[in-house]
Amino acid sequence: MSAQINIVIVEDDPVVLDGLVSFFTMQKSIQLLETFGSVEQFILWINKLDADFILLLDIQLPGRSGIEALPEIKSILPALEVIILTTFEETDVIFKALSAGACSYISKRSSLPKIKDAVEVVAQGGSYMSPAIARKIADYYKPKPKSQLTERQLEIVSGIVNGKSYKMIASDLFISLDTVRSHIKNIYKALEINSKAELIRKSYDDEL
Amino acid sequence: MSAQINIVIVEDDPVVLDGLVSFFTMQKSIQLLETFGSVEQFILWINKLDADFILLLDIQLPGRSGIEALPEIKSILPALEVIILTTFEETDVIFKALSAGACSYISKRSSLPKIKDAVEVVAQGGSYMSPAIARKIADYYKPKPKSQLTERQLEIVSGIVNGKSYKMIASDLFISLDTVRSHIKNIYKALEINSKAELIRKSYDDEL
DNA sequence: GCTCCAATCACATCTTGATGTGATTTACAT
DNA sequence: ATGTAAATCACATCAAGATGTGATTGGAGC
């Protein structure tokens, strides 16, 4: 159903690269256009043409890392689809890659056919995540330690997070300014914090 | 490699359910324990035993929706792995499901073998997302309208978001308190905001 | 009945933050 | 060279926030 899919690989490890090259050159549905050992080389190359391909990008590279270079790459080719192919499975690296513009993230432990699957999925506008990666992303949304604050306290916090002054909160809740202060004092004690900034941050991190 | 995998399905649509039932009863690696047409029935059942199974859960159900019921289900069986199987592909529904404790999210448009893949992936501790779903998640992290702030201003913001007082920021950056204030004034102007709370919120929403 | 706690309010004090006006220096680009 | 912008610092003023001490009330639990 899909036409020819073009791909480019940036990978410095010769062993990994050889495996990918020999595998993809055997696939009739996928055309391996080029390979590069560093993002610097790749960036020189993309300046020469406006290409239509999917990029398989390693993170751990000599010189600039794949993630560091991604924003620049995307600024040159905004519509480029990037698949991160790496051994890093740390949550923060995953989110950095996604934030930098990658649409898929695959562990190098994946089989070659899985990598091919990912390329085809991306070619069709989808996104592929290795099971272990997807699990990290899913887990990221869980914790929810449940609030130790009372209903009233949550109302106060809500006001603060929404940028209202204590005075505004007081009038919104039909209580006095001092009561608001009192609540806040208790909230700080309960959350073991001591500034509005920390409270706001916490309200985002913990969902309160 | 994997032993027997037990699954339970909660799905009200008889057509979809029949398809799943006839498919899974043919799979030797997977044992379909039970099926239910609503979360109410399912919850009555799980109270009777502490089971070891993976749950395939529809969202659109008569009575309580799958997402509404998920927190309660997870409170009864915290370690239960839940795969959402639905036609809903809206970003907010996806994130609500993940936040409620689902580890995987599959479109009903998926083929039965894909659903089987997902069950096996989850049984091995991974997580499976349909390509279209994974794309939504990946896209969620992109926007990055790029900061209109200077390097120095970002340093100031960083201090504020991390709960430091202006005084602390000043000494951290080896500049005077007034300079910090001056920067903040400019930052507020640039971002068109007028309070610390808004700044902190913005730094989370926009990644600044 | 008594206790504990959430919620309410008051007063006092000190720190921090928001904003305005204005000045100097350096660096980069026209 | 000249202008613009970023970064620096100063002084002033008012609003807002942080923190402590202390008091009252009403409801839940024992």
Short mmCIF file of C-alpha atoms in Angstrom, two decimals, chain B residues 22-185:
data_model
loop_
_atom_site.label_atom_id
_atom_site.label_comp_id
_atom_site.label_asym_id
_atom_site.label_seq_id
_atom_site.Cartn_x
_atom_site.Cartn_y
_atom_site.Cartn_z
CA SER B 22 -13.64 -15.91 19.32
CA PHE B 23 -10.14 -14.67 18.57
CA PHE B 24 -8.71 -15.11 22.03
CA THR B 25 -10.29 -18.50 22.64
CA MET B 26 -8.24 -19.69 19.69
CA GLN B 27 -4.95 -18.46 21.17
CA LYS B 28 -3.23 -21.14 23.18
CA SER B 29 -0.92 -18.66 24.90
CA ILE B 30 -3.79 -16.59 26.24
CA GLN B 31 -6.59 -17.65 28.54
CA LEU B 32 -9.72 -15.52 28.50
CA LEU B 33 -11.04 -15.77 32.05
CA GLU B 34 -14.17 -13.69 31.92
CA THR B 35 -15.95 -10.95 30.05
CA PHE B 36 -18.21 -8.23 31.40
CA GLY B 37 -20.50 -5.69 29.85
CA SER B 38 -19.96 -3.00 32.46
CA VAL B 39 -17.47 -1.95 35.10
CA GLU B 40 -20.09 -2.45 37.81
CA GLN B 41 -20.26 -6.15 37.04
CA PHE B 42 -16.50 -6.38 36.79
CA ILE B 43 -15.96 -4.71 40.16
CA LEU B 44 -18.37 -7.10 41.84
CA TRP B 45 -16.37 -9.96 40.41
CA ILE B 46 -12.88 -8.79 41.34
CA ASN B 47 -13.92 -8.43 44.95
CA LYS B 48 -14.24 -12.17 45.06
CA LEU B 49 -10.64 -13.05 44.39
CA ASP B 50 -7.20 -11.68 43.97
CA ALA B 51 -6.57 -12.55 40.43
CA ASP B 52 -3.63 -12.51 38.11
CA PHE B 53 -4.74 -11.19 34.79
CA ILE B 54 -4.54 -8.34 32.32
CA LEU B 55 -7.64 -6.25 31.82
CA LEU B 56 -8.84 -5.11 28.43
CA LEU B 57 -11.10 -2.19 29.20
CA ASP B 58 -13.45 -0.28 26.97
CA ILE B 59 -14.08 3.37 27.82
CA GLN B 60 -17.52 3.92 26.41
CA LEU B 61 -19.66 1.72 28.61
CA PRO B 62 -23.20 1.77 29.95
CA GLY B 63 -23.15 3.16 33.48
CA ARG B 64 -19.72 4.26 34.66
CA SER B 65 -17.13 4.83 31.98
CA GLY B 66 -13.95 2.84 32.03
CA ILE B 67 -11.85 5.87 32.89
CA GLU B 68 -14.11 6.93 35.73
CA ALA B 69 -13.94 3.48 37.23
CA LEU B 70 -10.21 2.93 36.75
CA PRO B 71 -9.08 4.62 39.95
CA GLU B 72 -11.42 2.44 41.99
CA ILE B 73 -10.35 -0.67 40.15
CA LYS B 74 -6.69 0.15 40.75
CA SER B 75 -7.38 0.79 44.41
CA ILE B 76 -8.70 -2.75 44.69
CA LEU B 77 -6.00 -4.33 42.54
CA PRO B 78 -3.05 -1.93 42.49
CA ALA B 79 -0.83 -4.17 40.41
CA LEU B 80 -3.45 -4.83 37.75
CA GLU B 81 -2.28 -4.07 34.23
CA VAL B 82 -4.93 -2.31 32.22
CA ILE B 83 -5.10 -1.99 28.47
CA ILE B 84 -7.57 0.57 27.22
CA LEU B 85 -9.30 -0.58 24.07
CA THR B 86 -11.42 2.13 22.57
CA THR B 87 -12.39 4.26 19.63
CA PHE B 88 -11.56 7.46 21.48
CA GLU B 89 -8.33 8.95 20.19
CA GLU B 90 -8.56 12.41 21.70
CA THR B 91 -5.41 13.53 23.44
CA ASP B 92 -7.14 14.46 26.68
CA VAL B 93 -8.86 11.08 26.93
CA ILE B 94 -5.54 9.34 26.34
CA PHE B 95 -3.83 11.25 29.13
CA LYS B 96 -6.75 10.80 31.47
CA ALA B 97 -6.55 7.08 30.93
CA LEU B 98 -2.81 7.01 31.58
CA SER B 99 -3.23 9.17 34.66
CA ALA B 100 -5.93 6.86 35.90
CA GLY B 101 -3.56 3.95 35.74
CA ALA B 102 -3.77 2.41 32.29
CA CYS B 103 -0.47 1.22 30.89
CA SER B 104 -1.51 0.76 27.30
CA TYR B 105 -3.96 2.35 24.94
CA ILE B 106 -5.17 0.67 21.80
CA SER B 107 -7.50 1.83 19.11
CA LYS B 108 -10.37 -0.49 18.28
CA ARG B 109 -9.34 -0.08 14.70
CA SER B 110 -6.36 -2.25 15.51
CA SER B 111 -6.27 -5.76 14.12
CA LEU B 112 -6.84 -8.64 16.50
CA PRO B 113 -3.23 -9.82 16.20
CA LYS B 114 -2.10 -6.32 17.20
CA ILE B 115 -4.27 -6.54 20.26
CA LYS B 116 -2.74 -9.89 21.02
CA ASP B 117 0.71 -8.32 20.60
CA ALA B 118 -0.27 -5.68 23.10
CA VAL B 119 -1.39 -8.26 25.63
CA GLU B 120 1.90 -10.10 25.28
CA VAL B 121 3.92 -6.92 25.53
CA VAL B 122 2.11 -5.95 28.72
CA ALA B 123 2.52 -9.45 30.13
CA GLN B 124 6.26 -8.92 29.77
CA GLY B 125 6.17 -5.66 31.64
CA GLY B 126 6.11 -3.41 28.62
CA SER B 127 3.51 -1.09 27.30
CA TYR B 128 1.87 -0.86 23.92
CA MET B 129 0.40 2.18 22.25
CA SER B 130 -1.29 2.18 18.87
CA PRO B 131 0.72 4.20 16.35
CA ALA B 132 -1.89 6.95 16.19
CA ILE B 133 -2.02 7.12 19.99
CA ALA B 134 1.73 7.16 20.35
CA ARG B 135 1.85 9.96 17.82
CA LYS B 136 -0.57 12.02 19.87
CA ILE B 137 1.60 11.51 22.91
CA ALA B 138 4.77 12.40 21.05
CA ASP B 139 3.16 15.47 19.54
CA TYR B 140 2.06 16.58 22.95
CA TYR B 141 5.66 17.27 23.83
CA LYS B 142 6.66 19.31 20.82
CA PRO B 143 5.18 22.81 20.51
CA LYS B 144 8.18 24.60 21.92
CA PRO B 145 7.28 28.01 20.55
CA LYS B 146 10.86 28.78 21.43
CA SER B 147 11.66 31.27 24.05
CA GLN B 148 11.54 34.95 23.36
CA LEU B 149 13.71 35.43 26.41
CA THR B 150 17.46 35.94 26.49
CA GLU B 151 19.85 33.54 28.12
CA ARG B 152 20.20 35.75 31.13
CA GLN B 153 16.48 36.12 31.49
CA LEU B 154 16.08 32.38 31.42
CA GLU B 155 18.56 32.09 34.25
CA ILE B 156 16.48 34.50 36.27
CA VAL B 157 13.30 32.60 35.49
CA SER B 158 14.97 29.38 36.47
CA GLY B 159 15.72 30.80 39.88
CA ILE B 160 12.18 32.01 40.35
CA VAL B 161 10.63 28.73 39.29
CA ASN B 162 12.91 26.92 41.68
CA GLY B 163 11.50 28.91 44.54
CA LYS B 164 14.41 31.21 45.15
CA SER B 165 13.94 34.75 46.38
CA TYR B 166 15.19 37.65 44.29
CA LYS B 167 17.94 38.06 46.82
CA MET B 168 19.09 34.50 46.41
CA ILE B 169 18.97 34.76 42.64
CA ALA B 170 21.05 37.89 42.82
CA SER B 171 23.77 36.26 44.85
CA ASP B 172 23.67 33.10 42.75
CA LEU B 173 24.26 35.10 39.59
CA PHE B 174 26.62 37.56 41.26
CA ILE B 175 24.49 40.55 40.35
CA SER B 176 22.59 43.06 42.42
CA LEU B 177 19.05 42.71 43.66
CA ASP B 178 18.05 45.64 41.53
CA THR B 179 19.38 43.99 38.44
CA VAL B 180 17.30 40.95 39.17
CA ARG B 181 14.28 43.18 39.53
CA SER B 182 15.12 44.90 36.31
CA HIS B 183 15.33 41.59 34.50
CA ILE B 184 12.06 40.45 35.94
CA LYS B 185 10.40 43.65 34.85
#
